[in-house]
């Protein structure tokens, strides 16, 4: 197995761990928010899921071996942005029946956090992937 392929696998594995960590970190944040009413007013705790979710999703997608992960990074980033912004704006739709008791509300800060998260995750992935390409270019 070539060194380049092995290094690509290690980078993808690292992206997978980062993505999984970001997404799993949402669980204790949501649990803490649910258990401690004082934390619900905290800005950082309030936007943390919107910050961690899109970045985690982007890193998981580019770490995977699916068809989507083979697309250009910017295209995958646009797909993640569409999902993240779509989920945030879906909170504007009135919920009927039992779903009306779910307390999710639309917040502009969540949209901003999602956008910042996607941009930061894209920048990190771009820099790491480009550095990997530069390290393995053959002179000539």
CSV table of N, CA and C in Angstrom, one decimal:
chain,number,residue,atom,x,y,z
A,1,UNK,N,0.9,-1.2,0.0
A,1,UNK,CA,0.0,0.0,0.0
A,1,UNK,C,0.9,1.2,0.0
A,2,UNK,N,0.6,2.2,-0.8
A,2,UNK,CA,1.4,3.4,-1.0
A,2,UNK,C,1.3,4.3,0.3
A,3,UNK,N,2.3,5.1,0.5
A,3,UNK,CA,2.3,6.0,1.6
A,3,UNK,C,1.2,7.0,1.5
A,4,UNK,N,0.9,7.5,0.3
A,4,UNK,CA,-0.1,8.5,0.1
A,4,UNK,C,-1.5,8.0,0.4
A,5,UNK,N,-1.8,6.7,0.0
A,5,UNK,CA,-3.1,6.1,0.3
A,5,UNK,C,-3.2,5.9,1.8
A,6,UNK,N,-2.2,5.5,2.5
A,6,UNK,CA,-2.2,5.3,3.9
A,6,UNK,C,-2.4,6.6,4.6
A,7,UNK,N,-1.8,7.7,4.2
A,7,UNK,CA,-1.9,9.0,4.8
A,7,UNK,C,-3.3,9.5,4.6
A,8,UNK,N,-3.9,9.3,3.4
A,8,UNK,CA,-5.3,9.7,3.1
A,8,UNK,C,-6.3,9.0,4.1
A,9,UNK,N,-6.0,7.7,4.3
A,9,UNK,CA,-6.9,6.9,5.2
A,9,UNK,C,-6.8,7.5,6.6
A,10,UNK,N,-5.6,7.8,7.0
A,10,UNK,CA,-5.4,8.4,8.4
A,10,UNK,C,-6.1,9.7,8.5
A,11,UNK,N,-6.0,10.5,7.5
A,11,UNK,CA,-6.7,11.8,7.5
A,11,UNK,C,-8.2,11.6,7.6
A,12,UNK,N,-8.7,10.8,6.7
A,12,UNK,CA,-10.2,10.5,6.7
A,12,UNK,C,-10.6,9.9,8.0
A,13,UNK,N,-9.8,9.1,8.6
A,13,UNK,CA,-10.2,8.5,9.9
A,13,UNK,C,-10.2,9.6,11.0
A,14,UNK,N,-9.3,10.5,10.9
A,14,UNK,CA,-9.2,11.6,11.9
A,14,UNK,C,-10.4,12.5,11.7
A,15,UNK,N,-10.8,12.8,10.4
A,15,UNK,CA,-12.0,13.6,10.2
A,15,UNK,C,-13.3,12.9,10.7
A,16,UNK,N,-13.3,11.5,10.6
A,16,UNK,CA,-14.4,10.8,11.1
A,16,UNK,C,-14.5,10.9,12.6
A,17,UNK,N,-13.4,10.8,13.3
A,17,UNK,CA,-13.4,11.0,14.8
A,17,UNK,C,-13.8,12.4,15.2
A,18,UNK,N,-13.3,13.4,14.5
A,18,UNK,CA,-13.7,14.8,14.8
A,18,UNK,C,-15.2,14.9,14.6
A,19,UNK,N,-15.7,14.4,13.5
A,19,UNK,CA,-17.1,14.5,13.2
A,19,UNK,C,-18.0,13.8,14.3
A,20,UNK,N,-17.6,12.6,14.6
A,20,UNK,CA,-18.3,11.9,15.6
A,20,UNK,C,-18.3,12.6,17.0
A,21,UNK,N,-17.1,13.1,17.3
A,21,UNK,CA,-17.0,13.8,18.6
A,21,UNK,C,-17.9,15.0,18.6
A,22,UNK,N,-17.9,15.8,17.5
A,22,UNK,CA,-18.8,17.0,17.5
A,22,UNK,C,-20.2,16.6,17.7
A,23,UNK,N,-20.7,15.6,17.0
A,23,UNK,CA,-22.1,15.2,17.0
A,23,UNK,C,-22.4,14.6,18.4
A,24,UNK,N,-21.6,13.8,18.9
A,24,UNK,CA,-21.8,13.2,20.2
A,24,UNK,C,-21.8,14.2,21.4
A,25,UNK,N,-21.0,15.3,21.2
A,25,UNK,CA,-20.9,16.3,22.2
A,25,UNK,C,-22.2,17.1,22.4
A,26,UNK,N,-23.1,17.0,21.4
A,26,UNK,CA,-24.4,17.7,21.4
A,26,UNK,C,-25.3,17.0,22.5
A,27,UNK,N,-25.1,15.7,22.7
A,27,UNK,CA,-26.0,15.0,23.7
A,27,UNK,C,-25.8,15.5,25.1
A,28,UNK,N,-24.6,15.6,25.6
A,28,UNK,CA,-24.5,16.1,27.0
A,28,UNK,C,-24.8,17.6,27.1
A,29,UNK,N,-24.6,18.4,26.0
A,29,UNK,CA,-25.0,19.8,26.1
A,29,UNK,C,-26.6,19.9,26.2
A,30,UNK,N,-27.3,19.1,25.3
A,30,UNK,CA,-28.7,19.1,25.4
A,30,UNK,C,-29.2,18.6,26.7
A,31,UNK,N,-28.6,17.6,27.2
A,31,UNK,CA,-29.0,17.0,28.5
A,31,UNK,C,-28.8,18.0,29.6
A,32,UNK,N,-27.7,18.7,29.6
A,32,UNK,CA,-27.4,19.7,30.6
A,32,UNK,C,-28.4,20.8,30.5
A,33,UNK,N,-28.7,21.2,29.3
A,33,UNK,CA,-29.7,22.3,29.1
A,33,UNK,C,-31.0,21.9,29.7
A,34,UNK,N,-31.4,20.7,29.4
A,34,UNK,CA,-32.7,20.2,29.9
A,34,UNK,C,-32.8,20.1,31.4
A,35,UNK,N,-31.7,19.7,32.0
A,35,UNK,CA,-31.7,19.5,33.5
A,35,UNK,C,-31.5,20.8,34.3
A,36,UNK,N,-30.8,21.7,33.7
A,36,UNK,CA,-30.4,23.0,34.4
A,36,UNK,C,-31.1,24.1,33.7
A,37,UNK,N,-32.2,24.6,34.2
A,37,UNK,CA,-32.9,25.7,33.6
A,37,UNK,C,-32.1,27.0,33.5
A,38,UNK,N,-31.1,27.2,34.3
A,38,UNK,CA,-30.3,28.4,34.3
A,38,UNK,C,-29.4,28.4,33.0
A,39,UNK,N,-29.0,27.3,32.5
A,39,UNK,CA,-28.2,27.2,31.4
A,39,UNK,C,-28.9,27.5,30.1
A,40,UNK,N,-30.2,27.4,30.0
A,40,UNK,CA,-30.9,27.6,28.8
A,40,UNK,C,-30.8,29.0,28.3
A,41,UNK,N,-30.5,30.0,29.3
A,41,UNK,CA,-30.4,31.4,28.9
A,41,UNK,C,-28.9,31.7,28.4
A,42,UNK,N,-28.0,30.8,28.6
A,42,UNK,CA,-26.6,31.0,28.2
A,42,UNK,C,-26.5,30.9,26.7
A,43,UNK,N,-25.9,31.9,26.2
A,43,UNK,CA,-25.7,32.0,24.7
A,43,UNK,C,-24.9,30.9,24.1
A,44,UNK,N,-23.8,30.6,24.8
A,44,UNK,CA,-22.9,29.6,24.2
A,44,UNK,C,-23.6,28.2,24.3
A,45,UNK,N,-24.2,27.9,25.4
A,45,UNK,CA,-24.9,26.6,25.5
A,45,UNK,C,-26.1,26.6,24.5
A,46,UNK,N,-26.7,27.7,24.3
A,46,UNK,CA,-27.9,27.8,23.4
A,46,UNK,C,-27.5,27.5,21.9
A,47,UNK,N,-26.4,28.0,21.5
A,47,UNK,CA,-26.0,27.8,20.1
A,47,UNK,C,-25.0,26.7,19.8
A,48,UNK,N,-24.6,26.0,20.9
A,48,UNK,CA,-23.6,25.0,20.7
A,48,UNK,C,-24.1,23.8,19.8
A,49,UNK,N,-25.3,23.4,19.9
A,49,UNK,CA,-25.7,22.3,19.0
A,49,UNK,C,-25.7,22.8,17.5
A,50,UNK,N,-26.1,24.0,17.3
A,50,UNK,CA,-26.0,24.6,15.9
A,50,UNK,C,-24.6,24.8,15.4
A,51,UNK,N,-23.7,24.9,16.3
A,51,UNK,CA,-22.3,25.1,16.0
A,51,UNK,C,-21.6,23.7,15.7
A,52,UNK,N,-21.9,22.8,16.6
A,52,UNK,CA,-21.3,21.4,16.5
A,52,UNK,C,-21.9,20.5,15.4
A,53,UNK,N,-23.2,20.6,15.2
A,53,UNK,CA,-23.9,19.7,14.3
A,53,UNK,C,-23.4,19.8,12.8
A,54,UNK,N,-23.4,21.0,12.2
A,54,UNK,CA,-23.0,21.1,10.8
A,54,UNK,C,-21.5,20.7,10.6
A,55,UNK,N,-20.7,21.1,11.5
A,55,UNK,CA,-19.2,20.8,11.4
A,55,UNK,C,-19.1,19.3,11.5
A,56,UNK,N,-19.8,18.7,12.5
A,56,UNK,CA,-19.7,17.2,12.6
A,56,UNK,C,-20.2,16.5,11.4
A,57,UNK,N,-21.3,17.0,10.9
A,57,UNK,CA,-21.8,16.3,9.7
A,57,UNK,C,-20.8,16.4,8.5
A,58,UNK,N,-20.2,17.6,8.3
A,58,UNK,CA,-19.3,17.8,7.2
A,58,UNK,C,-18.1,16.9,7.4
A,59,UNK,N,-17.5,16.8,8.6
A,59,UNK,CA,-16.4,16.0,8.8
A,59,UNK,C,-16.7,14.5,8.6
A,60,UNK,N,-17.9,14.1,9.0
A,60,UNK,CA,-18.3,12.7,8.8
A,60,UNK,C,-18.5,12.3,7.4
A,61,UNK,N,-19.1,13.2,6.6
A,61,UNK,CA,-19.3,13.0,5.2
A,61,UNK,C,-18.0,12.8,4.5
A,62,UNK,N,-17.0,13.8,4.7
A,62,UNK,CA,-15.8,13.7,4.0
A,62,UNK,C,-14.9,12.5,4.5
A,63,UNK,N,-15.2,12.0,5.6
A,63,UNK,CA,-14.4,10.8,6.1
A,63,UNK,C,-14.9,9.5,5.6
A,64,UNK,N,-16.1,9.5,5.1
A,64,UNK,CA,-16.8,8.3,4.6
A,64,UNK,C,-16.3,7.9,3.3
A,65,UNK,N,-16.7,6.7,2.9
A,65,UNK,CA,-16.3,6.2,1.5
A,65,UNK,C,-17.5,6.2,0.6
A,66,UNK,N,-18.5,6.9,0.9
A,66,UNK,CA,-19.7,7.0,0.1
A,66,UNK,C,-19.5,7.8,-1.2
A,67,UNK,N,-20.5,7.8,-2.0
A,67,UNK,CA,-20.4,8.6,-3.3
A,67,UNK,C,-20.2,10.1,-3.0
A,68,UNK,N,-21.0,10.5,-2.0
A,68,UNK,CA,-21.0,11.9,-1.6
A,68,UNK,C,-19.6,12.4,-1.2
A,69,UNK,N,-18.9,11.6,-0.5
A,69,UNK,CA,-17.5,12.0,0.0
A,69,UNK,C,-16.5,12.1,-1.2
A,70,UNK,N,-16.8,11.6,-2.3
A,70,UNK,CA,-15.9,11.7,-3.5
A,70,UNK,C,-16.1,12.9,-4.3
A,71,UNK,N,-17.1,13.7,-3.9
A,71,UNK,CA,-17.3,15.0,-4.6
A,71,UNK,C,-16.3,16.0,-4.1
A,72,UNK,N,-16.2,17.1,-4.8
A,72,UNK,CA,-15.3,18.2,-4.4
A,72,UNK,C,-15.8,18.7,-3.1
A,73,UNK,N,-14.8,19.2,-2.3
A,73,UNK,CA,-15.1,19.6,-0.9
A,73,UNK,C,-16.2,20.7,-0.9
A,74,UNK,N,-16.1,21.6,-1.8
A,74,UNK,CA,-17.0,22.8,-1.8
A,74,UNK,C,-18.5,22.3,-2.1
A,75,UNK,N,-18.6,21.3,-2.9
A,75,UNK,CA,-19.9,20.7,-3.2
A,75,UNK,C,-20.5,20.0,-2.0
A,76,UNK,N,-19.7,19.3,-1.3
A,76,UNK,CA,-20.2,18.6,-0.1
A,76,UNK,C,-20.5,19.7,1.0
A,77,UNK,N,-19.7,20.7,1.0
A,77,UNK,CA,-20.0,21.8,2.0
A,77,UNK,C,-21.4,22.5,1.7
A,78,UNK,N,-21.7,22.6,0.4
A,78,UNK,CA,-23.0,23.2,0.1
A,78,UNK,C,-24.1,22.3,0.5
A,79,UNK,N,-23.9,21.0,0.3
A,79,UNK,CA,-25.0,20.0,0.7
A,79,UNK,C,-25.2,20.1,2.2
A,80,UNK,N,-24.1,20.2,3.0
A,80,UNK,CA,-24.2,20.3,4.4
A,80,UNK,C,-24.9,21.6,4.8
A,81,UNK,N,-24.5,22.7,4.1
A,81,UNK,CA,-25.2,24.0,4.4
A,81,UNK,C,-26.7,23.9,4.1
A,82,UNK,N,-27.1,23.3,3.0
A,82,UNK,CA,-28.5,23.2,2.7
A,82,UNK,C,-29.2,22.4,3.8
A,83,UNK,N,-28.6,21.3,4.3
A,83,UNK,CA,-29.2,20.5,5.4
A,83,UNK,C,-29.3,21.3,6.6
A,84,UNK,N,-28.2,22.0,7.0
A,84,UNK,CA,-28.2,22.7,8.3
A,84,UNK,C,-29.2,23.9,8.3
A,85,UNK,N,-29.1,24.7,7.2
A,85,UNK,CA,-30.0,25.8,7.1
A,85,UNK,C,-31.5,25.4,7.0
A,86,UNK,N,-31.7,24.3,6.3
A,86,UNK,CA,-33.0,23.7,6.1
A,86,UNK,C,-33.6,23.3,7.4
A,87,UNK,N,-32.8,22.6,8.2
A,87,UNK,CA,-33.3,22.2,9.6
A,87,UNK,C,-33.6,23.3,10.5
A,88,UNK,N,-32.8,24.4,10.4
A,88,UNK,CA,-33.0,25.6,11.2
A,88,UNK,C,-34.3,26.3,10.8
A,89,UNK,N,-34.5,26.4,9.5
A,89,UNK,CA,-35.7,27.2,9.1
A,89,UNK,C,-37.0,26.3,9.2
A,90,UNK,N,-36.8,25.0,9.2
A,90,UNK,CA,-38.0,24.2,9.4
A,90,UNK,C,-38.7,24.5,10.8
A,91,UNK,N,-37.9,25.0,11.7
A,91,UNK,CA,-38.5,25.4,13.0
A,91,UNK,C,-39.5,26.5,12.9
A,92,UNK,N,-39.5,27.2,11.8
A,92,UNK,CA,-40.5,28.3,11.6
A,92,UNK,C,-41.9,27.7,11.3
A,93,UNK,N,-42.0,26.5,10.8
A,93,UNK,CA,-43.3,25.9,10.4
A,93,UNK,C,-44.0,25.5,11.7
A,94,UNK,N,-45.3,25.9,11.8
A,94,UNK,CA,-46.1,25.5,13.0
A,94,UNK,C,-46.2,24.0,13.0
A,95,UNK,N,-46.2,23.4,14.2
A,95,UNK,CA,-46.2,22.0,14.4
A,95,UNK,C,-47.6,21.6,15.0
A,96,UNK,N,-48.3,20.7,14.3
A,96,UNK,CA,-49.6,20.3,14.7
A,96,UNK,C,-49.5,19.2,15.8
A,97,UNK,N,-50.6,19.1,16.6
A,97,UNK,CA,-50.8,18.0,17.5
A,97,UNK,C,-49.8,17.9,18.6
A,98,UNK,N,-49.3,16.7,18.8
A,98,UNK,CA,-48.3,16.5,19.9
A,98,UNK,C,-47.0,17.2,19.6
A,99,UNK,N,-46.7,17.4,18.3
A,99,UNK,CA,-45.4,18.1,17.9
A,99,UNK,C,-45.4,19.5,18.4
A,100,UNK,N,-46.6,20.1,18.7
A,100,UNK,CA,-46.6,21.5,19.2
A,100,UNK,C,-46.0,21.6,20.5
A,101,UNK,N,-45.9,20.5,21.3
A,101,UNK,CA,-45.3,20.5,22.6
A,101,UNK,C,-43.7,20.5,22.6
A,102,UNK,N,-43.2,20.2,21.4
A,102,UNK,CA,-41.7,20.2,21.2
A,102,UNK,C,-41.3,21.7,21.2
A,103,UNK,N,-40.3,22.0,22.1
A,103,UNK,CA,-39.9,23.4,22.3
A,103,UNK,C,-38.7,23.8,21.5
A,104,UNK,N,-38.8,23.7,20.2
A,104,UNK,CA,-37.7,24.2,19.3
A,104,UNK,C,-38.2,25.5,18.7
A,105,UNK,N,-37.4,26.5,18.8
A,105,UNK,CA,-37.8,27.8,18.2
A,105,UNK,C,-36.7,28.2,17.2
A,106,UNK,N,-37.1,28.9,16.2
A,106,UNK,CA,-36.2,29.5,15.3
A,106,UNK,C,-35.4,30.6,15.9
A,107,UNK,N,-34.1,30.7,15.7
A,107,UNK,CA,-33.3,31.7,16.2
A,107,UNK,C,-32.2,32.1,15.2
A,108,UNK,N,-32.1,33.4,14.9
A,108,UNK,CA,-31.1,33.9,14.0
A,108,UNK,C,-29.7,33.5,14.4
A,109,UNK,N,-29.5,33.5,15.7
A,109,UNK,CA,-28.1,33.2,16.2
A,109,UNK,C,-27.8,31.7,15.9
A,110,UNK,N,-28.8,30.8,15.8
A,110,UNK,CA,-28.5,29.5,15.4
A,110,UNK,C,-28.1,29.4,13.9
A,111,UNK,N,-28.7,30.2,13.1
A,111,UNK,CA,-28.3,30.3,11.7
A,111,UNK,C,-26.9,30.8,11.5
A,112,UNK,N,-26.6,31.8,12.3
A,112,UNK,CA,-25.2,32.4,12.2
A,112,UNK,C,-24.2,31.4,12.7
A,113,UNK,N,-24.5,30.7,13.8
A,113,UNK,CA,-23.6,29.7,14.4
A,113,UNK,C,-23.4,28.5,13.3
A,114,UNK,N,-24.5,28.1,12.7
A,114,UNK,CA,-24.4,27.1,11.7
A,114,UNK,C,-23.5,27.5,10.5
A,115,UNK,N,-23.7,28.8,10.0
A,115,UNK,CA,-22.9,29.3,9.0
A,115,UNK,C,-21.4,29.4,9.3
A,116,UNK,N,-21.2,29.9,10.5
A,116,UNK,CA,-19.8,30.0,11.0
A,116,UNK,C,-19.1,28.6,11.2
A,117,UNK,N,-19.9,27.7,11.7
A,117,UNK,CA,-19.5,26.3,11.8
A,117,UNK,C,-19.1,25.6,10.5
A,118,UNK,N,-19.9,25.8,9.5
A,118,UNK,CA,-19.7,25.2,8.2
A,118,UNK,C,-18.4,25.9,7.6
A,119,UNK,N,-18.3,27.2,7.7
A,119,UNK,CA,-17.2,27.9,7.2
A,119,UNK,C,-15.9,27.4,7.8
A,120,UNK,N,-15.9,27.3,9.1
A,120,UNK,CA,-14.7,26.9,9.9
A,120,UNK,C,-14.3,25.4,9.5
A,121,UNK,N,-15.3,24.5,9.5
A,121,UNK,CA,-15.1,23.1,9.2
A,121,UNK,C,-14.5,23.0,7.7
A,122,UNK,N,-15.1,23.8,6.8
A,122,UNK,CA,-14.6,23.8,5.4
A,122,UNK,C,-13.1,24.3,5.4
A,123,UNK,N,-12.8,25.3,6.1
A,123,UNK,CA,-11.4,25.9,6.1
A,123,UNK,C,-10.5,24.8,6.7
A,124,UNK,N,-10.8,24.2,7.8
A,124,UNK,CA,-9.9,23.2,8.4
A,124,UNK,C,-9.7,22.0,7.4
A,125,UNK,N,-10.8,21.5,6.8
A,125,UNK,CA,-10.7,20.4,5.9
A,125,UNK,C,-9.9,20.8,4.7
A,126,UNK,N,-10.2,21.9,4.1
A,126,UNK,CA,-9.4,22.4,2.9
A,126,UNK,C,-7.9,22.5,3.2
A,127,UNK,N,-7.6,23.1,4.3
A,127,UNK,CA,-6.2,23.3,4.7
A,127,UNK,C,-5.5,21.9,4.9
A,128,UNK,N,-6.1,21.0,5.6
A,128,UNK,CA,-5.6,19.7,5.8
A,128,UNK,C,-5.4,18.9,4.5
A,129,UNK,N,-6.5,18.9,3.7
A,129,UNK,CA,-6.4,18.1,2.5
A,129,UNK,C,-5.4,18.7,1.5
A,130,UNK,N,-5.3,20.0,1.4
A,130,UNK,CA,-4.3,20.7,0.5
A,130,UNK,C,-2.9,20.4,1.0
A,131,UNK,N,-2.7,20.5,2.3
A,131,UNK,CA,-1.4,20.2,2.9
A,131,UNK,C,-1.0,18.7,2.5
A,132,UNK,N,-1.9,17.8,2.6
A,132,UNK,CA,-1.6,16.4,2.3
A,132,UNK,C,-1.3,16.3,0.8
A,133,UNK,N,-1.9,17.0,-0.1
A,133,UNK,CA,-1.6,17.0,-1.5
A,133,UNK,C,-0.2,17.5,-1.8
A,134,UNK,N,0.1,18.6,-1.1
A,134,UNK,CA,1.5,19.3,-1.3
A,134,UNK,C,2.6,18.3,-0.8
A,135,UNK,N,2.3,17.6,0.4
A,135,UNK,CA,3.3,16.7,0.9
A,135,UNK,C,3.6,15.6,0.0
A,136,UNK,N,2.6,15.2,-0.8
A,136,UNK,CA,2.8,14.0,-1.7
A,136,UNK,C,3.0,14.3,-3.2
A,137,UNK,N,3.2,15.6,-3.5
A,137,UNK,CA,3.4,15.9,-4.9
A,137,UNK,C,4.9,15.4,-5.3
A,138,UNK,N,5.0,14.8,-6.5
A,138,UNK,CA,6.3,14.4,-6.9
A,138,UNK,C,6.9,15.6,-7.7
A,139,UNK,N,8.2,15.9,-7.4
A,139,UNK,CA,8.8,17.0,-8.2
A,139,UNK,C,8.9,16.6,-9.7
A,140,UNK,N,8.8,17.7,-10.4
A,140,UNK,CA,8.9,17.4,-11.8
A,140,UNK,C,8.1,18.2,-12.6
